[in-house]
PDB file of C-alpha atoms in Angstrom:
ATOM      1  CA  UNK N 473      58.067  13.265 140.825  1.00 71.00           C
ATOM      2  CA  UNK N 474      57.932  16.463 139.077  1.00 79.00           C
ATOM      3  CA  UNK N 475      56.286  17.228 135.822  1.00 88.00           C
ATOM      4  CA  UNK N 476      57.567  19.397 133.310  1.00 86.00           C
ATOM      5  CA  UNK N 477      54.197  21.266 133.272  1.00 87.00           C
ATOM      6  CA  UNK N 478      54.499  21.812 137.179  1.00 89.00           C
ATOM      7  CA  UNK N 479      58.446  22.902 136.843  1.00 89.00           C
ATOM      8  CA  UNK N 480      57.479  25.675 133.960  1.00 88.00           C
ATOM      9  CA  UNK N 481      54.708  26.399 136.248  1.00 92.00           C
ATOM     10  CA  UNK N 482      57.494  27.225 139.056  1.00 94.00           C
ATOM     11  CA  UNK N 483      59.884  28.801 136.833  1.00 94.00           C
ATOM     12  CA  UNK N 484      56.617  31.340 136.211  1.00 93.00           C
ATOM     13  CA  UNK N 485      55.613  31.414 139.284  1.00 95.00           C
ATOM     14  CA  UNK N 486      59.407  32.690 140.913  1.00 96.00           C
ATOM     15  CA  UNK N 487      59.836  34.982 138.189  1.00 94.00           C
ATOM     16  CA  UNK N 488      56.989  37.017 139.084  1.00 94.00           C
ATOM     17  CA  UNK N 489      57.760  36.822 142.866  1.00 96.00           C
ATOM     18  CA  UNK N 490      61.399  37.738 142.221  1.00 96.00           C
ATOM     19  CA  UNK N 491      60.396  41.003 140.305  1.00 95.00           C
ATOM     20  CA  UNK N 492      60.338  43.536 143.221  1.00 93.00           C
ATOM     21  CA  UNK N 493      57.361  45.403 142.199  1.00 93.00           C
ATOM     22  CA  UNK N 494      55.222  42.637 141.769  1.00 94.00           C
ATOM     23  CA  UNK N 495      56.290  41.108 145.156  1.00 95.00           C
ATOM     24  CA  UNK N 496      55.640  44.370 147.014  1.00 95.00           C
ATOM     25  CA  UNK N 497      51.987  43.859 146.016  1.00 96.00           C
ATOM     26  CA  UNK N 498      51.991  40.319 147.019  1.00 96.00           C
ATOM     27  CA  UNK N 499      53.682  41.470 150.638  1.00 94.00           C
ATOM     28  CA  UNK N 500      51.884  44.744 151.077  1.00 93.00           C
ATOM     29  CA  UNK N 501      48.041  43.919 150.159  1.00 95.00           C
ATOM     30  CA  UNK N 502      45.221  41.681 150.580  1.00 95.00           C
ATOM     31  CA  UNK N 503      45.248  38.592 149.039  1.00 94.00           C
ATOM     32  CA  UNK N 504      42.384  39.732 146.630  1.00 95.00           C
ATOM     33  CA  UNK N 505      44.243  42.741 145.671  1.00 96.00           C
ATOM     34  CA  UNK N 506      47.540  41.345 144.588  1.00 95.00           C
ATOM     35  CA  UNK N 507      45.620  38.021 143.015  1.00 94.00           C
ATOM     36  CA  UNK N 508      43.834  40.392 140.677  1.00 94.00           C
ATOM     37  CA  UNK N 509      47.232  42.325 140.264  1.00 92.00           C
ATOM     38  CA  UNK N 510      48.898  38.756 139.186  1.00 92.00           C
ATOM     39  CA  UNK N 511      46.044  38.039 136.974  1.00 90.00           C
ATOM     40  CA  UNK N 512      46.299  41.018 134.731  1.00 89.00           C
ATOM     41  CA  UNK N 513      49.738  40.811 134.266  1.00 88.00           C
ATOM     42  CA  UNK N 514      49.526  36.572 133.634  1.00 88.00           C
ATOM     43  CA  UNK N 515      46.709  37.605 131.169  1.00 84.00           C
ATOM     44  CA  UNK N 516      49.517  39.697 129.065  1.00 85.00           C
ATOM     45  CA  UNK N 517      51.285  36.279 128.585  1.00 84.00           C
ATOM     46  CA  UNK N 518      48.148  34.321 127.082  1.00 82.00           C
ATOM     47  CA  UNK N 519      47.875  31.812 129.496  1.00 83.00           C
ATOM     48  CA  UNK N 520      45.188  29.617 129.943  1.00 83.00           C
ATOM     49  CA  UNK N 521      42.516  30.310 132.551  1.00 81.00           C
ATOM     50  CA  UNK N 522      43.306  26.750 134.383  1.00 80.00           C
ATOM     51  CA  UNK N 523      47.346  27.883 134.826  1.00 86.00           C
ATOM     52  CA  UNK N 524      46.596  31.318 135.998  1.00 87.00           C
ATOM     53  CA  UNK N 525      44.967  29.700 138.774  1.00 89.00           C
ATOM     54  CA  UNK N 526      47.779  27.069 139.652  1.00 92.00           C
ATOM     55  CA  UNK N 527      50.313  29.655 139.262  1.00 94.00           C
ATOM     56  CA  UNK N 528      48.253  32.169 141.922  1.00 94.00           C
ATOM     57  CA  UNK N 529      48.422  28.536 144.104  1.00 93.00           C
ATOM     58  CA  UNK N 530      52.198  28.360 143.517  1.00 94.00           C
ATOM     59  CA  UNK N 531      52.608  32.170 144.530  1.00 96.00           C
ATOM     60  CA  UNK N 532      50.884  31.922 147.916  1.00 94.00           C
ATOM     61  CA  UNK N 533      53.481  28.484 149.182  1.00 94.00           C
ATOM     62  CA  UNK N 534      56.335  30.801 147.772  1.00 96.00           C
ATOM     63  CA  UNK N 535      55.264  34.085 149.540  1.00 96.00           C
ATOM     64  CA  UNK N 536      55.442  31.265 152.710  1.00 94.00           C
ATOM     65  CA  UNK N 537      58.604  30.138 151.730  1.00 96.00           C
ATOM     66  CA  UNK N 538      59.449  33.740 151.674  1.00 97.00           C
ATOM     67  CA  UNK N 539      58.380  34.803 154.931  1.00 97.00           C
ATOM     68  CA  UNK N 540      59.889  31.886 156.767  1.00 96.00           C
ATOM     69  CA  UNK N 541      63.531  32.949 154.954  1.00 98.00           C
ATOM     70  CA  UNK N 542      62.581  36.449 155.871  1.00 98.00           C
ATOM     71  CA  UNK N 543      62.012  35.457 160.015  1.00 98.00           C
ATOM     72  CA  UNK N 544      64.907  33.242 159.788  1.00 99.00           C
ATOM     73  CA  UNK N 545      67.613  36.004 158.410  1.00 99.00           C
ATOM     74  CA  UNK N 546      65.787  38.702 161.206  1.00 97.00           C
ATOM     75  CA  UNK N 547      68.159  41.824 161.267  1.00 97.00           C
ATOM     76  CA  UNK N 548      70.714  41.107 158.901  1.00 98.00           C
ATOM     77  CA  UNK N 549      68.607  42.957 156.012  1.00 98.00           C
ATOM     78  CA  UNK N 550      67.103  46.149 156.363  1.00 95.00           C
ATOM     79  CA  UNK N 551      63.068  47.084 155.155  1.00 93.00           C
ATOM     80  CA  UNK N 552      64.405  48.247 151.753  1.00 93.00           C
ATOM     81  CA  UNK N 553      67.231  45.709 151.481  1.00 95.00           C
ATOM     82  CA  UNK N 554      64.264  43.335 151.448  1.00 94.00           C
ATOM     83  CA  UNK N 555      62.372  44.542 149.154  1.00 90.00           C
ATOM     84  CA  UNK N 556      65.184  44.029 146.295  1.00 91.00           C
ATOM     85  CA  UNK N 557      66.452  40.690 147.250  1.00 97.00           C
ATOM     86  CA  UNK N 558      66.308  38.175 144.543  1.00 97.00           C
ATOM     87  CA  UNK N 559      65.708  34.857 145.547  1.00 98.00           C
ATOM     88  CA  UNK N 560      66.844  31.275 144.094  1.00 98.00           C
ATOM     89  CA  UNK N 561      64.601  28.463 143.895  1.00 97.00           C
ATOM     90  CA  UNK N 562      64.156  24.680 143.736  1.00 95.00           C
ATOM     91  CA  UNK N 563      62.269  23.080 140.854  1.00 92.00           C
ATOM     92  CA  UNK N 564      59.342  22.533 143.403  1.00 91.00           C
ATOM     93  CA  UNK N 565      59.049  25.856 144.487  1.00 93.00           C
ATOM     94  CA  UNK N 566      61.492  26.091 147.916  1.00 94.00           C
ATOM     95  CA  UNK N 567      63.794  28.574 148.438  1.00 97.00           C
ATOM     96  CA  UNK N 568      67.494  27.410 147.650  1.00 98.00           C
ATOM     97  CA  UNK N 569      68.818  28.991 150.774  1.00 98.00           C
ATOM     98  CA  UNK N 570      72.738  27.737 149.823  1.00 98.00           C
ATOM     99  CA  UNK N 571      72.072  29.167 146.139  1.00 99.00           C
ATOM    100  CA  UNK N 572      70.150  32.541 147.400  1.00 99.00           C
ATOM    101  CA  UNK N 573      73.081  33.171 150.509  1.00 99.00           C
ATOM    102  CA  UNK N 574      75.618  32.655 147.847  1.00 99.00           C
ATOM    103  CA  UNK N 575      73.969  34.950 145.223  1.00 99.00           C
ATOM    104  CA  UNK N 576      73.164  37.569 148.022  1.00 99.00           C
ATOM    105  CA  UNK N 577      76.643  37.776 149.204  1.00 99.00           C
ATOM    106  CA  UNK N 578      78.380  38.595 145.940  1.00 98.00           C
ATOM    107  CA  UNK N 579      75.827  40.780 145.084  1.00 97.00           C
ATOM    108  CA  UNK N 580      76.840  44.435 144.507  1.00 94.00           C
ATOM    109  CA  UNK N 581      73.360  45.602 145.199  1.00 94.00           C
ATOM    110  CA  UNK N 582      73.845  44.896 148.974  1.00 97.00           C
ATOM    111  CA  UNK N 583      76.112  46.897 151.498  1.00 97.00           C
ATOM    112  CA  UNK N 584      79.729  45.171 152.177  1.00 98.00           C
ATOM    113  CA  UNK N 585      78.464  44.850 156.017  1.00 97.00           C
ATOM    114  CA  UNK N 586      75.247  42.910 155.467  1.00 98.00           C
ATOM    115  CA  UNK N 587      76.850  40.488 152.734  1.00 99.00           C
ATOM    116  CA  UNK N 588      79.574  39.914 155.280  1.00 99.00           C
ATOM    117  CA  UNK N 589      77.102  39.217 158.104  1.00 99.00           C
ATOM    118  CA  UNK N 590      75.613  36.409 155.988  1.00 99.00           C
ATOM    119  CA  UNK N 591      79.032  34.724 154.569  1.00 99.00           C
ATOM    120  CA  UNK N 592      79.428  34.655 158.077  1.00 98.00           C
ATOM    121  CA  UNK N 593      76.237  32.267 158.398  1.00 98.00           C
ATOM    122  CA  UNK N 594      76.665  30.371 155.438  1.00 98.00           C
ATOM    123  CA  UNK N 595      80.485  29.671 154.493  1.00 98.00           C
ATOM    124  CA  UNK N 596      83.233  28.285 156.083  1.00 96.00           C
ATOM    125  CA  UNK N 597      85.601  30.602 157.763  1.00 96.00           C
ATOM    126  CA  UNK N 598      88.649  29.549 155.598  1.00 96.00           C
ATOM    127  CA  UNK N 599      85.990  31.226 152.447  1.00 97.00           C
ATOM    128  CA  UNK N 600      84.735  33.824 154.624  1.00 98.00           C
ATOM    129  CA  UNK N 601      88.324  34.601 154.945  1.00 98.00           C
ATOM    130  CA  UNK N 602      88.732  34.497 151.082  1.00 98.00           C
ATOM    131  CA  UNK N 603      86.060  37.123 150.826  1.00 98.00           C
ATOM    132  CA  UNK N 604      87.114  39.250 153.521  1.00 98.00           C
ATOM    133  CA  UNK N 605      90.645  39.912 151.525  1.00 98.00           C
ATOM    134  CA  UNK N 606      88.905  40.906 148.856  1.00 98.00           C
ATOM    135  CA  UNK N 607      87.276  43.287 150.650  1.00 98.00           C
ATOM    136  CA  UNK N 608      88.837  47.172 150.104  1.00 97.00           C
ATOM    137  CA  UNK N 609      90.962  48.095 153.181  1.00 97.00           C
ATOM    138  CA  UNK N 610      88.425  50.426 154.378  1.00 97.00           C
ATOM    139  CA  UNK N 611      85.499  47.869 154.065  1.00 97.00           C
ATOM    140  CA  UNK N 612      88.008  45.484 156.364  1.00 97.00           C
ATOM    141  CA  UNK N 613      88.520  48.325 158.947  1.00 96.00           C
ATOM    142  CA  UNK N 614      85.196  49.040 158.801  1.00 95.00           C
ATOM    143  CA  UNK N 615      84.067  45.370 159.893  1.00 96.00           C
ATOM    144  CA  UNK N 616      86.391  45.069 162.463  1.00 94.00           C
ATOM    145  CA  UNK N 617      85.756  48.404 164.112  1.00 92.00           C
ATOM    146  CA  UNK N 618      81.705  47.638 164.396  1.00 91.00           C
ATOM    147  CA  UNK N 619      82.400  44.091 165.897  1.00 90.00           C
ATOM    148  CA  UNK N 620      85.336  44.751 167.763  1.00 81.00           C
ATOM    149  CA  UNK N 621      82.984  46.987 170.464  1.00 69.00           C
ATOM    150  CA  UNK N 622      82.383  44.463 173.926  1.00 67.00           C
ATOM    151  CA  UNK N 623      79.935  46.062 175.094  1.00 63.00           C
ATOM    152  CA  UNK N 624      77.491  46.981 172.194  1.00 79.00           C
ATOM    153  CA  UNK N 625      74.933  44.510 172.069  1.00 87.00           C
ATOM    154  CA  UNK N 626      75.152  42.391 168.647  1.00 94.00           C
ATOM    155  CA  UNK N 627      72.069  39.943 167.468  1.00 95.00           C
ATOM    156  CA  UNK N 628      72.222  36.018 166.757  1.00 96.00           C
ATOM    157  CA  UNK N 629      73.707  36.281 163.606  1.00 98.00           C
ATOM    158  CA  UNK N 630      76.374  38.885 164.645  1.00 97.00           C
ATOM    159  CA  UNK N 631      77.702  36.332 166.872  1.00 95.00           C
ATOM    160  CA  UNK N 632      78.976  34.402 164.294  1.00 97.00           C
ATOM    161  CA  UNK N 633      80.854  37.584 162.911  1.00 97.00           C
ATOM    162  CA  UNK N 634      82.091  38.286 166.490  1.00 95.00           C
ATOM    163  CA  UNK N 635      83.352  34.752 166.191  1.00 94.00           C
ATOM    164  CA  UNK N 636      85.029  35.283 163.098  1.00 96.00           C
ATOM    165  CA  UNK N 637      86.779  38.154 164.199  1.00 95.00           C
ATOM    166  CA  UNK N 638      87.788  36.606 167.557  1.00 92.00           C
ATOM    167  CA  UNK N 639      89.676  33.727 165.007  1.00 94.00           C
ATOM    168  CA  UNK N 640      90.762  35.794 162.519  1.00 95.00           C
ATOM    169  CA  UNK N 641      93.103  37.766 164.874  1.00 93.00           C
ATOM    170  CA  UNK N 642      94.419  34.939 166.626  1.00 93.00           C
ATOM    171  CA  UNK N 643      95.397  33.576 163.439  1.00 93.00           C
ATOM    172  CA  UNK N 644      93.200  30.470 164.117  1.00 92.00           C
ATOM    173  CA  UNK N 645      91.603  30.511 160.745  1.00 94.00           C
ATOM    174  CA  UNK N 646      92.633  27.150 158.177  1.00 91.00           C
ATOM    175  CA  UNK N 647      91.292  25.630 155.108  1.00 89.00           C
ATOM    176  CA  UNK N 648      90.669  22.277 157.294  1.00 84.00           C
ATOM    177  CA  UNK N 649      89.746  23.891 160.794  1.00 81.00           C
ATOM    178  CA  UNK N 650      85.748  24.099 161.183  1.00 79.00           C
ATOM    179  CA  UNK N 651      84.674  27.366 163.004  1.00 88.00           C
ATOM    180  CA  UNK N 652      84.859  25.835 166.078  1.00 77.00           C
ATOM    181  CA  UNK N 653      82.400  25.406 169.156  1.00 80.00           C
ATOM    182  CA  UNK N 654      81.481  28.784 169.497  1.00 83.00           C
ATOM    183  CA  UNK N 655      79.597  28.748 166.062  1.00 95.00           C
ATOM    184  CA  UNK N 656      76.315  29.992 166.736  1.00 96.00           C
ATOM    185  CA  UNK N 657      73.406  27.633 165.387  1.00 98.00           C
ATOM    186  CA  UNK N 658      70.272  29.418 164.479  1.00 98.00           C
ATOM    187  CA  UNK N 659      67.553  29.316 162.315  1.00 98.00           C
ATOM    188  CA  UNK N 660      69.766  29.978 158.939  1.00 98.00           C
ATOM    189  CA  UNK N 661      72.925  28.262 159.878  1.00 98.00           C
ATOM    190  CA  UNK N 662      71.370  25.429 159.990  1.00 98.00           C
ATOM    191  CA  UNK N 663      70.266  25.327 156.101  1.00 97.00           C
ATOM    192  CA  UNK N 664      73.551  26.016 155.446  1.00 97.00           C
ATOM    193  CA  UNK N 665      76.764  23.712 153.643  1.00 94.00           C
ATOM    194  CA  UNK N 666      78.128  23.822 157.091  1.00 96.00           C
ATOM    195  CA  UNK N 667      75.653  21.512 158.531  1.00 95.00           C
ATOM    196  CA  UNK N 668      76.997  18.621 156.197  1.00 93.00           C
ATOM    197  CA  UNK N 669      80.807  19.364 157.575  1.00 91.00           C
ATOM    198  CA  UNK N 670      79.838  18.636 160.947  1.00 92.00           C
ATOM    199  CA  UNK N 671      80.252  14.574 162.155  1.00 92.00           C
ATOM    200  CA  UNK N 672      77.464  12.272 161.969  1.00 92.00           C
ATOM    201  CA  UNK N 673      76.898  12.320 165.832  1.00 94.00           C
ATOM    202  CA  UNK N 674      77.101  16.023 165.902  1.00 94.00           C
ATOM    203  CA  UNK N 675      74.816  16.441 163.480  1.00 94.00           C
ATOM    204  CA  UNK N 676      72.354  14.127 164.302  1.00 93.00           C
ATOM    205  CA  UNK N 677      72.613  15.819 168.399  1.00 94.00           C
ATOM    206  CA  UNK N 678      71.882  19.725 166.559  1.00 96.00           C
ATOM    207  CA  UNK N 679      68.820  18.171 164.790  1.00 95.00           C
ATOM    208  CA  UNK N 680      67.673  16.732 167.880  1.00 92.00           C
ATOM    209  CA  UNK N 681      67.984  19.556 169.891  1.00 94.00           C
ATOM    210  CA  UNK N 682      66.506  22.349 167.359  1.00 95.00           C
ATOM    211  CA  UNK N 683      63.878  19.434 166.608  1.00 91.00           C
ATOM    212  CA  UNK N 684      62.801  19.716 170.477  1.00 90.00           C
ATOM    213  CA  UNK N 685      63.042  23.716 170.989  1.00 92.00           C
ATOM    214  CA  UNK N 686      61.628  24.931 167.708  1.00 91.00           C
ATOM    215  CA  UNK N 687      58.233  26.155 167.625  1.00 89.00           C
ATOM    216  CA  UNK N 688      58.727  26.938 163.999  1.00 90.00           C
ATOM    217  CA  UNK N 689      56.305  24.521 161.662  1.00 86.00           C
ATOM    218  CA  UNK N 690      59.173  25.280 158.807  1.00 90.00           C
ATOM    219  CA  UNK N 691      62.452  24.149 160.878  1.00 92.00           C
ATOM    220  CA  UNK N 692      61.121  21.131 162.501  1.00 88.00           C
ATOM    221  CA  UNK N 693      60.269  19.903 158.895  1.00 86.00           C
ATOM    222  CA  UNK N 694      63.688  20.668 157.589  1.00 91.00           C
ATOM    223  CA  UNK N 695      64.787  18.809 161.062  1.00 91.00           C
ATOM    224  CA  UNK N 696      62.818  15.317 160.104  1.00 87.00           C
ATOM    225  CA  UNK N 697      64.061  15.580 156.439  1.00 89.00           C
ATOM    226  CA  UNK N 698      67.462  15.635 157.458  1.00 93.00           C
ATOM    227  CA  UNK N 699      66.729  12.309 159.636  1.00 91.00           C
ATOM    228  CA  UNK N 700      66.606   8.854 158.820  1.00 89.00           C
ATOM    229  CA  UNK N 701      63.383   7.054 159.617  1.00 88.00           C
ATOM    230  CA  UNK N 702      63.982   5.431 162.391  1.00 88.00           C
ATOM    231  CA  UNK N 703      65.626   8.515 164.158  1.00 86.00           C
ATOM    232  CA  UNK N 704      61.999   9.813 163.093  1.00 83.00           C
ATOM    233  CA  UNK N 705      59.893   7.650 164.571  1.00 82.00           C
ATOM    234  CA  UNK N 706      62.474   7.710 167.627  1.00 83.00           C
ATOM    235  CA  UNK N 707      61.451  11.534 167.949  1.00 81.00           C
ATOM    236  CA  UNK N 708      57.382  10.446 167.526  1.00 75.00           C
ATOM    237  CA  UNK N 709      57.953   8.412 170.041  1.00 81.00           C
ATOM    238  CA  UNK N 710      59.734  10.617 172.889  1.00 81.00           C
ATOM    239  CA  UNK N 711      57.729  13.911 171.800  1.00 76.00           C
ATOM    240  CA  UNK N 712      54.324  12.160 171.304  1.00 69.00           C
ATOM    241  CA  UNK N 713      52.198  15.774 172.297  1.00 60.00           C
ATOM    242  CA  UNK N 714      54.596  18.404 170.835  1.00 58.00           C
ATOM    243  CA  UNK N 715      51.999  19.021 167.897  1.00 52.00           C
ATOM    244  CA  UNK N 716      54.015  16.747 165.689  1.00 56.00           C
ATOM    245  CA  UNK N 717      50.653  16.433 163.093  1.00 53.00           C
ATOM    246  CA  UNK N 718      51.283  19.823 161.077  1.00 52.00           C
ATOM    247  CA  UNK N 719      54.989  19.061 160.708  1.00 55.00           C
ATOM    248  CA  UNK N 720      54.518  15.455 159.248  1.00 54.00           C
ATOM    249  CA  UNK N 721      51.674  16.620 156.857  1.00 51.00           C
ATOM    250  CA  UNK N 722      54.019  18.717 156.149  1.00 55.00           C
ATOM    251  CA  UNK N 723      56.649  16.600 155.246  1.00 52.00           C
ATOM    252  CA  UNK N 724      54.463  13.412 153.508  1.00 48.00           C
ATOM    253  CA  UNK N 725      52.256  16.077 151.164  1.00 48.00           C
ATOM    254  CA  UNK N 726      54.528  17.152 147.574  1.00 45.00           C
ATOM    255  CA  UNK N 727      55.040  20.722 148.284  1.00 49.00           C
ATOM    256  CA  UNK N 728      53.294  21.462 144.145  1.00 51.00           C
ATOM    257  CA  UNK N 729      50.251  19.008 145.822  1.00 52.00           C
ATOM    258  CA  UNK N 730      48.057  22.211 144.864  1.00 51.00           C
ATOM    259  CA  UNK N 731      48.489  21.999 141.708  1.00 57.00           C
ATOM    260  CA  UNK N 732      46.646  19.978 139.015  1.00 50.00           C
ATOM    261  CA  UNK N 733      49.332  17.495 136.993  1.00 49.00           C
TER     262      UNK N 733
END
């Protein structure tokens, strides 16, 4: 359980990550560089020696966090897009990737394209379709145009938009209709609301399957958190030498375990 020391902790800890210049310095240098850049700026705030350092603790799992969003949305962002997102977080120090897609997309600060690209990842298509005629005409031209082209060569998360599209002009697009099988599952779909709309048995197969393929410490964790523990020990059991150790420390350790109480 979380302490309210360790959740003021957090909320200190994201606000400095989520303030671009500071962040660039945690992305860019060394980590004895931007620790001595957090520790002049912490020392502004008066705060005891012992919670500098358990804040610089927090800061490293969060710049994690933030690289393992940052490989799992590859290509949708640009270099500088990145270096302005702002980022929602849990009170243990995770990414909210439902509260930071949502934020992200309605965010004026991004181009129409790229926040379209991700609605495409994270809402349904009856909302994506919401968003989309709110769009200026031009905007809506403009998306169709780019993914309308056969033969240019789109990446795993312009799929989905090429999906969209394909519905969207065959009218095939209904509050109660999922997106249908040709939903591409990635990385970042999968930490999405639409994961919960799909059955039990469908579900439960996609976990499986990323579970097996992923070579991603980060993914397979999410995977076993999202099973019951039986299905978990089924998995121990049928993938006994697929490195399974890091991912279940992982997953038994409190993510703030760093930190004093």
């Amino acid at each position: 359980m979380l302490t309210l020391r360790k959740i003021i902790l957090v909320k200190l800890a994201t606000r400095f990550f989520n303030d671009s210049d500071i962040r660039r310095v945690i992305i860019g240098f060394t980590d004895e560089v931007w620790q001595e850049s957090i520790r002049k700026a912490i020392s502004t705030l008066y705060i005891p020696l012992l919670l500098q350092k358990d804040i610089i603790i927090l800061i490293k799992h969060i710049r994690l966090e933030y690289d393992n969003w940052i490989d799992d949305h590859n290509e949708i962002f640009s270099k500088m897009q990145e270096r302005s997102l702002e980022f929602c977080f849990n009170a243990d120090g995770t990414v909210d990737r439902i509260k930071t897609a949502d934020l992200l997309i309605n965010s004026k600060r991004l181009s129409v394209p790229t926040r379209f690209v991700l609605a495409c990842q994270y809402w349904s298509s009856w909302d994506v379709l919401t968003f989309f005629k709110k769009l200026r005409k031009r905007s809506r031209l403009q998306i169709q145009k780019k993914y309308s082209k056969a033969k240019k060569k789109f990446n795993e998360h312009e799929e989905n938009v090429l999906n969209w599209i394909a519905l969207y002009k065959e009218e095939l697009i209904s509050e109660s209709q999922p997106w249908g099988r040709d939903f591409k599952w990635t990385d970042a779909t999968l930490r999405s609301r639409l994961l919960d709309d799909l059955p039990e048995e469908d579900s439960k197969a996609l976990l499986y399957e990323t579970f097996e393929s992923t070579d991603k410490v980060h993914v397979g964790h999410f995977c076993l958190s999202r099973m019951s523990a039986d299905h978990r020990e089924q998995l121990l059991i049928r993938f006994p030498l697929k490195g399974f150790m890091d991912i279940l420390i992982l997953a038994s350790l409190p993510f703030l375990s760093g930190c004093r109480q």
